[in-house]
Structure formats: C-alpha cells, structure tokens
PDB file of C-alpha atoms in Angstrom:
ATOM      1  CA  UNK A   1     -48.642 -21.530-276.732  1.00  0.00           C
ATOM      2  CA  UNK A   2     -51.807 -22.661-278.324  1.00  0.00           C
ATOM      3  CA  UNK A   3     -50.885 -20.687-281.328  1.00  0.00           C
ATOM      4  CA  UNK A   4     -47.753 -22.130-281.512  1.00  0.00           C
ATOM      5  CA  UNK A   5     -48.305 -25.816-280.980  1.00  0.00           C
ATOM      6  CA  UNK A   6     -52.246 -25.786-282.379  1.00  0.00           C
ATOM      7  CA  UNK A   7     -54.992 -26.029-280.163  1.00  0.00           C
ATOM      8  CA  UNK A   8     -55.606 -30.004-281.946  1.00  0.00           C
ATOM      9  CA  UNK A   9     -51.969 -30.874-279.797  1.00  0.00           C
ATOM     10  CA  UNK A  10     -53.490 -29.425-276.524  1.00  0.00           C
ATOM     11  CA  UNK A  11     -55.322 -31.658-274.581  1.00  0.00           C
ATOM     12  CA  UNK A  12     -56.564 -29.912-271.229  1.00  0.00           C
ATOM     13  CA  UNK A  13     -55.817 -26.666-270.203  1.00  0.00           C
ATOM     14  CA  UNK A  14     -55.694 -26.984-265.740  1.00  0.00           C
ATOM     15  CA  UNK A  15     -56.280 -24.799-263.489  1.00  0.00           C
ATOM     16  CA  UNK A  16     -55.157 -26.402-259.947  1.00  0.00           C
ATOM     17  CA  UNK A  17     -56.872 -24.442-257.424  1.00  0.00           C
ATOM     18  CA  UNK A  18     -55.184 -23.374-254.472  1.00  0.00           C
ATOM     19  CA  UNK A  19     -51.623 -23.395-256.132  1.00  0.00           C
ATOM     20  CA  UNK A  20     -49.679 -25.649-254.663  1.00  0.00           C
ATOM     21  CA  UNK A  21     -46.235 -25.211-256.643  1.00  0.00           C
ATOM     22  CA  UNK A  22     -45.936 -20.842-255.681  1.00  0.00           C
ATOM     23  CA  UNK A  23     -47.351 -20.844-251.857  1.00  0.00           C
ATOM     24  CA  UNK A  24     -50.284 -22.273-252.172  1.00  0.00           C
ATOM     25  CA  UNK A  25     -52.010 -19.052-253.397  1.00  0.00           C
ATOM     26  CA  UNK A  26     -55.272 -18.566-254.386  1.00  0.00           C
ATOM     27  CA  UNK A  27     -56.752 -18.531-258.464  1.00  0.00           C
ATOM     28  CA  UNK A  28     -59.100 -15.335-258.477  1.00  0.00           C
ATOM     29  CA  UNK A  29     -62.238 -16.223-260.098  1.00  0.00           C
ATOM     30  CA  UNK A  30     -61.933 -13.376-262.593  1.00  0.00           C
ATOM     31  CA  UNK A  31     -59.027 -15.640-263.791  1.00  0.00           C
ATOM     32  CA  UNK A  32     -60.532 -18.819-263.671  1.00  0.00           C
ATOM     33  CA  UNK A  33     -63.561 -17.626-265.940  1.00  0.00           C
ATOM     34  CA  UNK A  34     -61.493 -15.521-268.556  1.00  0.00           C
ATOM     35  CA  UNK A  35     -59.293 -19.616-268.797  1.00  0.00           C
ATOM     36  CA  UNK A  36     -62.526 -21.048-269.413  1.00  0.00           C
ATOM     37  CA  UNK A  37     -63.607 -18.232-272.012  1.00  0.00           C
ATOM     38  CA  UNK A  38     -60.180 -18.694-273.964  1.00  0.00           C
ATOM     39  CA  UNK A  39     -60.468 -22.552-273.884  1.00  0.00           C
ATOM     40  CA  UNK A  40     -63.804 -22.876-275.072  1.00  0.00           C
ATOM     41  CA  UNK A  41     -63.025 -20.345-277.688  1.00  0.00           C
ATOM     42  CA  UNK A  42     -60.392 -23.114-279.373  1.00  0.00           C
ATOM     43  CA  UNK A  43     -62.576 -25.989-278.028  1.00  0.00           C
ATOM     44  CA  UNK A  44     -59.957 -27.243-275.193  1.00  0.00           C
ATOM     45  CA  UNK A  45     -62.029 -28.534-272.264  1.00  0.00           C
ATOM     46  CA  UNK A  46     -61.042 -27.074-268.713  1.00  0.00           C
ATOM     47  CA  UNK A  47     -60.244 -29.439-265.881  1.00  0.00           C
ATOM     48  CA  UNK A  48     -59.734 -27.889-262.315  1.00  0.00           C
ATOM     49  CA  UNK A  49     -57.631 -29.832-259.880  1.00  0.00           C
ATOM     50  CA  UNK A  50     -60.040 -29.277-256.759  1.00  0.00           C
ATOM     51  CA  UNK A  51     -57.923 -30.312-253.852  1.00  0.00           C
ATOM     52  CA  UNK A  52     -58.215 -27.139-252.146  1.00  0.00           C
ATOM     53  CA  UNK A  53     -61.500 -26.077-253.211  1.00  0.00           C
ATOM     54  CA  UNK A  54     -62.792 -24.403-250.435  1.00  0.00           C
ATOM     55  CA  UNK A  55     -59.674 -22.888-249.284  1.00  0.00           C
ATOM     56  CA  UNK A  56     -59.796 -20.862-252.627  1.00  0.00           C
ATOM     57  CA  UNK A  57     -63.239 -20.173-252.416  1.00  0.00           C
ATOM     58  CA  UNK A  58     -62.461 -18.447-249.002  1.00  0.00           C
ATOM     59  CA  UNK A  59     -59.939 -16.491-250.468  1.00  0.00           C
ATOM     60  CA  UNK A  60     -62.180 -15.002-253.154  1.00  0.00           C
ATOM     61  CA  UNK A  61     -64.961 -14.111-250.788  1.00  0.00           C
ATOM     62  CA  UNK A  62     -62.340 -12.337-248.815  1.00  0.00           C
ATOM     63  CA  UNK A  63     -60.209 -10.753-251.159  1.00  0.00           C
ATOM     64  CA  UNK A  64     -62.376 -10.324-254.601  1.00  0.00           C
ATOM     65  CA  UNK A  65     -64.653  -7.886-255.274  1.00  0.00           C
ATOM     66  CA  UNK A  66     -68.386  -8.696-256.000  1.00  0.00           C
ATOM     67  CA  UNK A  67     -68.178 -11.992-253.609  1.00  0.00           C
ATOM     68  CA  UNK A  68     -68.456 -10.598-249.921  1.00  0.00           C
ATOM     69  CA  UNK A  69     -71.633 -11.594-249.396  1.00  0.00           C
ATOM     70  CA  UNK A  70     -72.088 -14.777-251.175  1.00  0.00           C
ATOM     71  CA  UNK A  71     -71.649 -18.102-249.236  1.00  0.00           C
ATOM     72  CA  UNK A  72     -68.439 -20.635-249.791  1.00  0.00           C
ATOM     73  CA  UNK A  73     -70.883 -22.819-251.618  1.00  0.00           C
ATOM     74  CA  UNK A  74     -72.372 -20.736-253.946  1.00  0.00           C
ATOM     75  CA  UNK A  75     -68.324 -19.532-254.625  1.00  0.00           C
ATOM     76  CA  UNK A  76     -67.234 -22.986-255.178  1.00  0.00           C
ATOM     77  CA  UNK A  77     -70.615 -23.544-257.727  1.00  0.00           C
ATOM     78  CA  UNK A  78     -69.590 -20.653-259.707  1.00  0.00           C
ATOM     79  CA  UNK A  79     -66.157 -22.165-259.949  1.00  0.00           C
ATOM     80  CA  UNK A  80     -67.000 -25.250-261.273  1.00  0.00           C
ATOM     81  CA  UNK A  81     -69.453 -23.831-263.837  1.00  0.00           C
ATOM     82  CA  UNK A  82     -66.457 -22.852-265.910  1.00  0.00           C
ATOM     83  CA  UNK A  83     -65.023 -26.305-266.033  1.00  0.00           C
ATOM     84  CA  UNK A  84     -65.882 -29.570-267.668  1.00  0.00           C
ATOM     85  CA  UNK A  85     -63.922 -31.984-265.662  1.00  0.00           C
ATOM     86  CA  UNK A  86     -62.454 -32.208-262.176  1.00  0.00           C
ATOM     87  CA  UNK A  87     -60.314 -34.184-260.002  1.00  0.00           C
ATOM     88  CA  UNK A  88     -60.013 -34.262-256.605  1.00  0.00           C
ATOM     89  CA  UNK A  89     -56.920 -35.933-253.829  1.00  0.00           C
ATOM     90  CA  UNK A  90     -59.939 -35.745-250.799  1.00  0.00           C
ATOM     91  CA  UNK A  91     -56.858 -35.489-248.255  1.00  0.00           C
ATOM     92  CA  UNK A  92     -57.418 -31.635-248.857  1.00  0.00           C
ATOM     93  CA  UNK A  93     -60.883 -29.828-248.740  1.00  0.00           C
ATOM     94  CA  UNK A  94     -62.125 -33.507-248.458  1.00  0.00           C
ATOM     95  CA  UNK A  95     -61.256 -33.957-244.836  1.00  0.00           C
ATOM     96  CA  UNK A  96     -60.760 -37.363-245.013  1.00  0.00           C
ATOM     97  CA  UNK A  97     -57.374 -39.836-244.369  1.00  0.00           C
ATOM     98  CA  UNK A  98     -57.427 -41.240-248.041  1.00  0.00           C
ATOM     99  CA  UNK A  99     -58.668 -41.163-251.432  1.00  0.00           C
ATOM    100  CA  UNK A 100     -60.390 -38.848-254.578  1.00  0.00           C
ATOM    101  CA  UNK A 101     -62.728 -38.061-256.971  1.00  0.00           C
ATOM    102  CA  UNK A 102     -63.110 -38.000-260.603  1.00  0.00           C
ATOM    103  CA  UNK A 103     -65.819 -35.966-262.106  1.00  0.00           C
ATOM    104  CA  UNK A 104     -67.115 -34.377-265.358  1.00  0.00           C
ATOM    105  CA  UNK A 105     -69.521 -33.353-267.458  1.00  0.00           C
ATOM    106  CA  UNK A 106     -68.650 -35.163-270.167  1.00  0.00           C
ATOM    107  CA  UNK A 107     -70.527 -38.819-270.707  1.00  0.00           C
ATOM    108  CA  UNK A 108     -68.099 -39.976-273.423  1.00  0.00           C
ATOM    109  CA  UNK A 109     -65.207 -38.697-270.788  1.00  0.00           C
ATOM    110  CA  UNK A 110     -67.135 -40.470-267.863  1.00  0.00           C
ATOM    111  CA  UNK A 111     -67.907 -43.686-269.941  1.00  0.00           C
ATOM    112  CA  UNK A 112     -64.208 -44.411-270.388  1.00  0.00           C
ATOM    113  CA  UNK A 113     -62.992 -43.525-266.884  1.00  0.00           C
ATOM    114  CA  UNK A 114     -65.803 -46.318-265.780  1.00  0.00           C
ATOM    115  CA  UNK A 115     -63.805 -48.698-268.008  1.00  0.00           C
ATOM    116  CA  UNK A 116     -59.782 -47.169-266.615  1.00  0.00           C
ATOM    117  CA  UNK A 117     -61.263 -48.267-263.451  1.00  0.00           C
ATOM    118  CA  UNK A 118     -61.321 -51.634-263.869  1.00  0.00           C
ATOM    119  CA  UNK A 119     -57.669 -51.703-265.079  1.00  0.00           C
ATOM    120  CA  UNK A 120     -56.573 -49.182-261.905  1.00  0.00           C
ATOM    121  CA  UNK A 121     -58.765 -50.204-258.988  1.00  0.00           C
ATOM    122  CA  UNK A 122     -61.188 -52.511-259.705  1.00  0.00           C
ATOM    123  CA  UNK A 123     -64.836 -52.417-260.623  1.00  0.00           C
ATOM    124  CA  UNK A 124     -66.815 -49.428-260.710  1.00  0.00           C
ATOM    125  CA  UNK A 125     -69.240 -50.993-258.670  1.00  0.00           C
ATOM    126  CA  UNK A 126     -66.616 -51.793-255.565  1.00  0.00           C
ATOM    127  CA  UNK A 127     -63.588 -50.312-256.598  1.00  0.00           C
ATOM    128  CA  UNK A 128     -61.234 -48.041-255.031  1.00  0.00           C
ATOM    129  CA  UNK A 129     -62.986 -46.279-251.879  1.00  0.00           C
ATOM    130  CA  UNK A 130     -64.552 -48.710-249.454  1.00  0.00           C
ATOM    131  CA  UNK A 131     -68.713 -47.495-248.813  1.00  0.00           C
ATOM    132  CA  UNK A 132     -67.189 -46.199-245.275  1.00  0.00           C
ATOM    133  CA  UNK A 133     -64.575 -43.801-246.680  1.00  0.00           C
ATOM    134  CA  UNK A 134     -67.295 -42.389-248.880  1.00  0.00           C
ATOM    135  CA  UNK A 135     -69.888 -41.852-246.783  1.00  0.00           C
ATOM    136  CA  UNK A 136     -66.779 -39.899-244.989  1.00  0.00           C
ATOM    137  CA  UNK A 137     -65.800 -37.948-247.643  1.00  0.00           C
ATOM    138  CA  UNK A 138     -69.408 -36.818-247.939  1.00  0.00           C
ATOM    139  CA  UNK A 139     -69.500 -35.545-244.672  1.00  0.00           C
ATOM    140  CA  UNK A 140     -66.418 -33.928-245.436  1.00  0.00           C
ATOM    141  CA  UNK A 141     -66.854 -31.919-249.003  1.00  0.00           C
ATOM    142  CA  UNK A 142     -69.931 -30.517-246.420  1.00  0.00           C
ATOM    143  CA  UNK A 143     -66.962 -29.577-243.215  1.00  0.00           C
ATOM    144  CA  UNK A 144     -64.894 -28.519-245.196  1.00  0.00           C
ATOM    145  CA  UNK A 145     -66.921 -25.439-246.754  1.00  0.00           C
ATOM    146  CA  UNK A 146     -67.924 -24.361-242.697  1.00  0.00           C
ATOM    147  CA  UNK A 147     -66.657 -20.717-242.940  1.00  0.00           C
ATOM    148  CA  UNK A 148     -65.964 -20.964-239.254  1.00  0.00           C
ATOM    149  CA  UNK A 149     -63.707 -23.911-239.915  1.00  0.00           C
ATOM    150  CA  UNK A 150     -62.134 -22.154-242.942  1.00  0.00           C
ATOM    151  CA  UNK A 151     -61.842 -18.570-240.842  1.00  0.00           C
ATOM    152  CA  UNK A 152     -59.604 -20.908-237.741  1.00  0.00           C
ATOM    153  CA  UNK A 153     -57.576 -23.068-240.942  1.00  0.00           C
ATOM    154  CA  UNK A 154     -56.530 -20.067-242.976  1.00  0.00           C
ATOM    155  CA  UNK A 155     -55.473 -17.843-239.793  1.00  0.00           C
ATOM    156  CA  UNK A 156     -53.691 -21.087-238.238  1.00  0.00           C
ATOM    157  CA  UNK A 157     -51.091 -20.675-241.235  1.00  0.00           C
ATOM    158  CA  UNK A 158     -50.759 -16.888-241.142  1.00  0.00           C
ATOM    159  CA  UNK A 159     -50.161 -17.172-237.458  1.00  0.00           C
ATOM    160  CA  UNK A 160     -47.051 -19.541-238.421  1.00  0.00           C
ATOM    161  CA  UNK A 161     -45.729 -17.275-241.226  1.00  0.00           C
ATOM    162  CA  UNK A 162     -46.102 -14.036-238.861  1.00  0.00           C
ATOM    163  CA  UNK A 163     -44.087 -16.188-236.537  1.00  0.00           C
ATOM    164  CA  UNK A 164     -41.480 -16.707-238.765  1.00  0.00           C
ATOM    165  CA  UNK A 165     -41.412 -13.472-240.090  1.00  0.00           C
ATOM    166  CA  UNK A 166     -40.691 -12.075-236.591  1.00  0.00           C
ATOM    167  CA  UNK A 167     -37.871 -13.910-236.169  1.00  0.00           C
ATOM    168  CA  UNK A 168     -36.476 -12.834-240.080  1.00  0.00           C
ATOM    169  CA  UNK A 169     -37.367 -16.057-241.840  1.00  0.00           C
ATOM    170  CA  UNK A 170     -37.778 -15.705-245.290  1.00  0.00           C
ATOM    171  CA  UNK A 171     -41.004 -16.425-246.611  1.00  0.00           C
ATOM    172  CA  UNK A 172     -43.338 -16.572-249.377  1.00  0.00           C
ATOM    173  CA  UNK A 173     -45.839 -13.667-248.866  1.00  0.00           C
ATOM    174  CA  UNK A 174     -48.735 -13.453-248.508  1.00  0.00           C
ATOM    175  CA  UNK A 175     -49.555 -16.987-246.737  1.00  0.00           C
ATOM    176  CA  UNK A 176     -51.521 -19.115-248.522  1.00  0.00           C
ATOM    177  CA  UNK A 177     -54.379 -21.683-247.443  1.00  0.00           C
ATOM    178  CA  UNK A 178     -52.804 -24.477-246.288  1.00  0.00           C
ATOM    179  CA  UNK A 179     -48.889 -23.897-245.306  1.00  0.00           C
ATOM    180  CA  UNK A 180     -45.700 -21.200-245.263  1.00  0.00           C
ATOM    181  CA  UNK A 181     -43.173 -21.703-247.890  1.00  0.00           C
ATOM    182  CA  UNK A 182     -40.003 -20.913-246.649  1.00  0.00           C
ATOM    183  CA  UNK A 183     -37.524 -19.069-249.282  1.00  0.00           C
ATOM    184  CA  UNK A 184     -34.376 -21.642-249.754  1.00  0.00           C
ATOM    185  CA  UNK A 185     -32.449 -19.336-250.989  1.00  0.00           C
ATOM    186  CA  UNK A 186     -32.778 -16.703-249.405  1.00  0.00           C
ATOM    187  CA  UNK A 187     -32.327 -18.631-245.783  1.00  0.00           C
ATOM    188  CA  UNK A 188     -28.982 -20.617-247.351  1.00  0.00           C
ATOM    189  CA  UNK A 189     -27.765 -17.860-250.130  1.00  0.00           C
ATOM    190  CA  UNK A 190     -24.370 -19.610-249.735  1.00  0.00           C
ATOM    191  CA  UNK A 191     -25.568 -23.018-250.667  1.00  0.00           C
ATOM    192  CA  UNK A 192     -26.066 -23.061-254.581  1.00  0.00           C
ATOM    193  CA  UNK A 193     -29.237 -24.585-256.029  1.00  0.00           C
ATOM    194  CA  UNK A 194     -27.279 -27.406-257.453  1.00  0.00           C
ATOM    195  CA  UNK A 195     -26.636 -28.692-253.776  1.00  0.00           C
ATOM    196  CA  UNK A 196     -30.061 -28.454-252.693  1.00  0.00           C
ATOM    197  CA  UNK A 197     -30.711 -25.676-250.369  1.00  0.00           C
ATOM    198  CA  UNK A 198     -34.255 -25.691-249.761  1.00  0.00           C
ATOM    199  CA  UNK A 199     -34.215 -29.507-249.502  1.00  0.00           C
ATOM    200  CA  UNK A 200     -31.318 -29.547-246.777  1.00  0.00           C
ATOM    201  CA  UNK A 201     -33.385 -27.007-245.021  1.00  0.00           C
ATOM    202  CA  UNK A 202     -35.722 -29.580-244.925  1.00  0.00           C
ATOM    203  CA  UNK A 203     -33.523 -32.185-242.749  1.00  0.00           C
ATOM    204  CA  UNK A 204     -32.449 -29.154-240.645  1.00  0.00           C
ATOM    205  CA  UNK A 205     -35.545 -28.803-239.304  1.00  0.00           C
ATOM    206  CA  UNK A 206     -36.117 -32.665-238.735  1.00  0.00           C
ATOM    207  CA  UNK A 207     -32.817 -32.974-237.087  1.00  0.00           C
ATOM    208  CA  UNK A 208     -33.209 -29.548-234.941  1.00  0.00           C
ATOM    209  CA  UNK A 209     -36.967 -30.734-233.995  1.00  0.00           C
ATOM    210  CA  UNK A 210     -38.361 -33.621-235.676  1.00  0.00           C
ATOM    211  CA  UNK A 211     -40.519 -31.813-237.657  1.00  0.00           C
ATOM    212  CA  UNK A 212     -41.083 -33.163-241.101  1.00  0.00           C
ATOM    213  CA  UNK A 213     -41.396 -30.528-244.172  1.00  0.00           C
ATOM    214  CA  UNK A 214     -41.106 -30.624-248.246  1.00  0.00           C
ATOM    215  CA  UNK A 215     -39.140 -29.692-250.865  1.00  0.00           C
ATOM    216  CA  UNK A 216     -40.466 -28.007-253.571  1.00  0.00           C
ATOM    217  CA  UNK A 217     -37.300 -26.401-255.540  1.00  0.00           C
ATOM    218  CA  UNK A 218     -34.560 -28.083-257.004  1.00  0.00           C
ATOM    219  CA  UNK A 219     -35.390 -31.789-256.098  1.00  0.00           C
ATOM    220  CA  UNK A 220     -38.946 -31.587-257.084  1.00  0.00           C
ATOM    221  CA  UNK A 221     -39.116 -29.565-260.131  1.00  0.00           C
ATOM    222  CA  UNK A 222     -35.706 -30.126-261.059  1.00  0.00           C
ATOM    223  CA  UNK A 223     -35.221 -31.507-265.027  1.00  0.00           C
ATOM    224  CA  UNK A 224     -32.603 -32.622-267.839  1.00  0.00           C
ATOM    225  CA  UNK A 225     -32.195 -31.107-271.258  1.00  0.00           C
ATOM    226  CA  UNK A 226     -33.689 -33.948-273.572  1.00  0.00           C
ATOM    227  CA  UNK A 227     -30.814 -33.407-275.486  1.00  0.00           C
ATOM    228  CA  UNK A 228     -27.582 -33.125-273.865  1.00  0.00           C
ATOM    229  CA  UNK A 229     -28.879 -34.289-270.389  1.00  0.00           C
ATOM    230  CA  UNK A 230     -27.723 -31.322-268.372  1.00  0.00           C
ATOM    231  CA  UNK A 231     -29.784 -30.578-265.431  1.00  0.00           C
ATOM    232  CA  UNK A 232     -32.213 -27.218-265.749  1.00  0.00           C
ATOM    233  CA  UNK A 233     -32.887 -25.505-262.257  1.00  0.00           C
ATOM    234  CA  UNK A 234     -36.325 -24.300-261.486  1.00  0.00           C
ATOM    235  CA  UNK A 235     -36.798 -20.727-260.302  1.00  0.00           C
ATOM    236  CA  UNK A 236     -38.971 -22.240-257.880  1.00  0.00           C
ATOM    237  CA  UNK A 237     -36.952 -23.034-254.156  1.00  0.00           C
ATOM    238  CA  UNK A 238     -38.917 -22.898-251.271  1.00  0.00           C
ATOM    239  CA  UNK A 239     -39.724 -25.512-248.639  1.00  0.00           C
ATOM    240  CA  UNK A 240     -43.267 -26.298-247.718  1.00  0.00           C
ATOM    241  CA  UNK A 241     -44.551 -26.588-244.174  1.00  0.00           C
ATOM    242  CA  UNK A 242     -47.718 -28.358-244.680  1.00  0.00           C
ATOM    243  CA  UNK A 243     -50.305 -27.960-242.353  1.00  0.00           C
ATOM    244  CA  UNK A 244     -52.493 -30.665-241.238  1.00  0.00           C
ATOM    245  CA  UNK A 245     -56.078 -30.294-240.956  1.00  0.00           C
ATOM    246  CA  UNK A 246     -57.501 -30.289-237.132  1.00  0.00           C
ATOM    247  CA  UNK A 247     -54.077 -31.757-235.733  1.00  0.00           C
ATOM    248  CA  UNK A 248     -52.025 -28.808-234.689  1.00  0.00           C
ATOM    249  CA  UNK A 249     -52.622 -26.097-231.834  1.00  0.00           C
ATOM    250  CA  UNK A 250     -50.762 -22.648-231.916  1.00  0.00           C
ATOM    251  CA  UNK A 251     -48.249 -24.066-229.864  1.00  0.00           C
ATOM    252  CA  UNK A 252     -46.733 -26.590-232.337  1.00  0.00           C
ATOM    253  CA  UNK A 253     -46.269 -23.796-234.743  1.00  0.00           C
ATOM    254  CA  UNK A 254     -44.260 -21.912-232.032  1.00  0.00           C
ATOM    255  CA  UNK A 255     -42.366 -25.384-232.339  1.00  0.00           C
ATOM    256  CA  UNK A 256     -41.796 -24.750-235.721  1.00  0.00           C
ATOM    257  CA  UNK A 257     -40.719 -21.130-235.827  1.00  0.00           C
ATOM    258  CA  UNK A 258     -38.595 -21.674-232.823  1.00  0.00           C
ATOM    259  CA  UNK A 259     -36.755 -24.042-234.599  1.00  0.00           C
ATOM    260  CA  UNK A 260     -36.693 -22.248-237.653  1.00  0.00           C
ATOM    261  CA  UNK A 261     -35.486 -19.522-236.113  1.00  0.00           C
ATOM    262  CA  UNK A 262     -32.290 -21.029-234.297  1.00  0.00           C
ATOM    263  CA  UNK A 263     -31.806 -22.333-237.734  1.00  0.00           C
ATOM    264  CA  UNK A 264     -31.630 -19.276-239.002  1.00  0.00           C
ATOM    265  CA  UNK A 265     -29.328 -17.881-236.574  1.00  0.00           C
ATOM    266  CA  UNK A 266     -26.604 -20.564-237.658  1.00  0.00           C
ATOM    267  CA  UNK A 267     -27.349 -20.623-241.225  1.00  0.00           C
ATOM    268  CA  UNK A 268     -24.012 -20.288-242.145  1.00  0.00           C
ATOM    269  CA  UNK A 269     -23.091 -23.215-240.506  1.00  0.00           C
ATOM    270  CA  UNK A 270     -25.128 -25.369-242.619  1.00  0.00           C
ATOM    271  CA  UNK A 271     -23.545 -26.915-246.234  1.00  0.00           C
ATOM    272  CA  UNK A 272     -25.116 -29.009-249.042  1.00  0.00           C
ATOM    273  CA  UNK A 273     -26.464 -31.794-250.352  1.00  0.00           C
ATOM    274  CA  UNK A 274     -25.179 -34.183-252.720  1.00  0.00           C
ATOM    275  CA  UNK A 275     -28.070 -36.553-255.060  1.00  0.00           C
ATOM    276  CA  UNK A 276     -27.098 -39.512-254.781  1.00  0.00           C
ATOM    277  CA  UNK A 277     -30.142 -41.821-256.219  1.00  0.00           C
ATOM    278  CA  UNK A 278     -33.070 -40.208-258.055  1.00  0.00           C
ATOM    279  CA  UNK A 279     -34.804 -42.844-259.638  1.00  0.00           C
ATOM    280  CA  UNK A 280     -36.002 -44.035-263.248  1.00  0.00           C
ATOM    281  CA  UNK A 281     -38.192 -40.953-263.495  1.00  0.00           C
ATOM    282  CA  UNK A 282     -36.893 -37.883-263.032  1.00  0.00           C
ATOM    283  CA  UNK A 283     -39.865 -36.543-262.741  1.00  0.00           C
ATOM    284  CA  UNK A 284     -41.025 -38.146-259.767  1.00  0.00           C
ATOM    285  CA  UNK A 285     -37.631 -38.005-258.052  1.00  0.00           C
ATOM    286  CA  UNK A 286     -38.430 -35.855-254.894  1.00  0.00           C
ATOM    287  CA  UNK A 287     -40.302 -39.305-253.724  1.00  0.00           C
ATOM    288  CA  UNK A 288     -37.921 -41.349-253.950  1.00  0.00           C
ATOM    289  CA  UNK A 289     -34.351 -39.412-253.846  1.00  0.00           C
ATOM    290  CA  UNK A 290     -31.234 -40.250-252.053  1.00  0.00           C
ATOM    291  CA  UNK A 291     -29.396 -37.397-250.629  1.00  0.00           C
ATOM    292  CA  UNK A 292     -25.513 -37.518-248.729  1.00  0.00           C
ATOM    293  CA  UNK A 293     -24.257 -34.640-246.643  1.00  0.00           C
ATOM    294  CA  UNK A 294     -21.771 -32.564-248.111  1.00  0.00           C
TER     295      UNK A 294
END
C-alpha cells in the first residue's frame, strides 16, 4: 500500500495493541518491531494504540519465545521503544473509570497537541483529567502490569469461552485478553448479514438475561460504496462480551454461558433486524443506530 499510494500520503502506520476488531488477540512483538523497521525505513512514524498494554505484554511473555523470563514491564518498555507516539483510553490497562493519555517522542508533535488541547478540553495546565483521576491512573498503569492480577484477568475470559464452548457456542479461538467473541454467523447461519445477526444476538442475550454485549460485524464496520452508495459487508461478525475489570466472579460468567446456551438451543427461532436510523456518520453508526424486529 505504501508503494501504491507513496509513503508522502501515509500519515501513521498503527499498531493497536491487544486487537480489539478480531478477538482481542495479541500483536507478537516480533511483529511489532519488523512495523517499526518498515516504517522508519520510508520515514512514517509508528503510533501504538496502548489500551491494552499489559494484556499484550502478558501474552508475549507467555506465548513468545525469548520473553519467559523477563518481567511485564520490561515487555511493555521494549514495546514502546519501537514507537514514536502513543495513545491511550485508561478504561483498559489504566484501571481507572474515565479518561487517556497522549504521548510521544516527538516535541514538534507534543508542542501542537499542547495547543489541540485548548480547543478540545481546556488548558494544558487544568484541562481534561481532574489532579484526582490522575493520581488514579498512576496507581493504575502500576496494577495493571501485577502479573498476579494479569494471570486471574486473562484466565477469567478463557474460563467464559471454555464455558461456551461446552455448551457448542461458536467462538473466536483462542480467547483473547479481555472478552469472548461470539461467531454471528455461525450461531444465526439463517439470518443473513444484511439483517444483522451478530447484533440481534446481542438483544437476545439482554432480553434472555439482561446482560449487555457489542456488536462488532455488520453494524459497526459496516460501509457504502462512495460511489453508488451500496452497502459493503465486513467479513468481520462476531459479538463481543466485554469483560469488566475486578467486577465479575466465575459465577456471572456461568450467567452468561447459561444464557448463551439456551440461546443457542432455539436459534432457529430467532429472525432479523431491520436499520432503521444510523446517523450522519456512517462510520460511527453502531453508537447511535436504530434497529426494529423483523
């Protein structure tokens, strides 16, 4: 792509670390340095998005070779050494109820996100996070790297998909860091994407046991041909069960897989959706769409 479109028409080349968008798997850091290498080789500067920092960094020290024995801080340095920017939505890895971080290496880069500031939030000085939320947040970058902590979070999610599994639920294997993606179409195969499957799996489970999931499939990644306007489907169609951090015993996900499961059973019970409102920007649709039974 950088080839095609010249590397003066690419801005930033991210790397969003865990993935959110395919299961919320992990970036290897073989792959994360050999991005960096390439970028810097046509002078594109790398930005990670760092939400689930530590959650990958736990991944590599379990799964990659040449990182057994090095800490979840020493992972998460090497990581960053191969970027030049990186932002941050602390809800993640930053154990905290709100807010993020912006950081970089470049002063030019940091100069004018001072001055964005001012137009977004307020003044550097006292805009944005209140002193309180980032003395949390501090606290929390430091929690969230506990490889005990990480060890109970990562296992808490497998638990849930080996649940599901069990009782034939179609996942997206192996489970990531921080929730089970169910398969849309393979639990509705009779419901076509076009009528939403993985997004009316999605009130199924809220209406079978008030537990609230996401769409990620049609809804959410969902476009229209610039040109004619016809809709293109994603290959992407799962549902998201997000898990929250240090809210949920092992017996709400039996909850959730119970559920799930009697779902399952009457799957062919279950029709489509129909869109009914999407928005101004399709892009951002799957926050504010409108959806009628079929």
């Amino acid at each position: 792509m950088i080839d095609e479109k010249g590397s003066e028409n690419v801005s930033v080349v991210i790397i969003t670390v865990t993935c959110n968008n395919n299961g919320g798997q992990p970036v290897s850091m073989q792959n994360i340095k050999e991005v960096s290498e390439l970028a810097k080789k046509y002078n594109i500067p790398v930005v990670i998005d760092a939400a689930r920092l530590a959650e990958n960094a736990y991944f590599i020290q379990q799964r990659e070779e040449g990182y057994k024995n090095k800490s979840i801080k020493e992972i998460t340095r090497e990581m960053f050494s191969y970027c030049e920017t990186a932002t941050m939505s602390s809800k993640k890895d930053g154990m905290v109820n709100i807010g993020g971080l912006f950081v970089t290496k470049n002063e030019d880069i940091f100069k004018m996100a001072q001055q964005l500031a001012i137009v977004h939030e307020g003044f550097i000085t006292y805009g944005g996070l209140t002193g309180r939320d980032l003395e949390a947040l501090a606290v929390g970058l430091q929690e969230g790297c506990d490889p005990h902590y990480l060890e109970y979070r990562i296992n808490q999610v497998k638990y849930l998909g080996d649940q599901l599994e069990e009782k034939g639920v179609p996942i997206v294997r192996p489970t990531g860091g921080h929730g089970v993606y169910v398969d849309g179409r393979r639990f509705f195969p009779h419901i076509p994407q076009h009528e939403f499957p993985s997004q009316r799996l999605v009130t199924a489970l809220y209406e079978e046991a008030g537990v609230r999931a996401v769409e990620l499939g049609a809804c959410a990644f969902g476009s229209k041909d610039p040109e004619t306007g016809d809709p293109i489907w994603p290959e992407v169609e799962t549902m998201r069960i997000g898990i929250s951090r240090r809210v949920y015993t092992n017996s709400h996900m039996d909850v959730i897989a119970n559920a799930l499961g009697e779902i399952y059973k009457n799957r062919d019970n279950y029709k489509g959706l129909k869109l009914v409102y999407e928005g101004p920007i399709v892009s951002l649709r799957h926050f504010t769409a409108g959806f009628e039974l079929l």
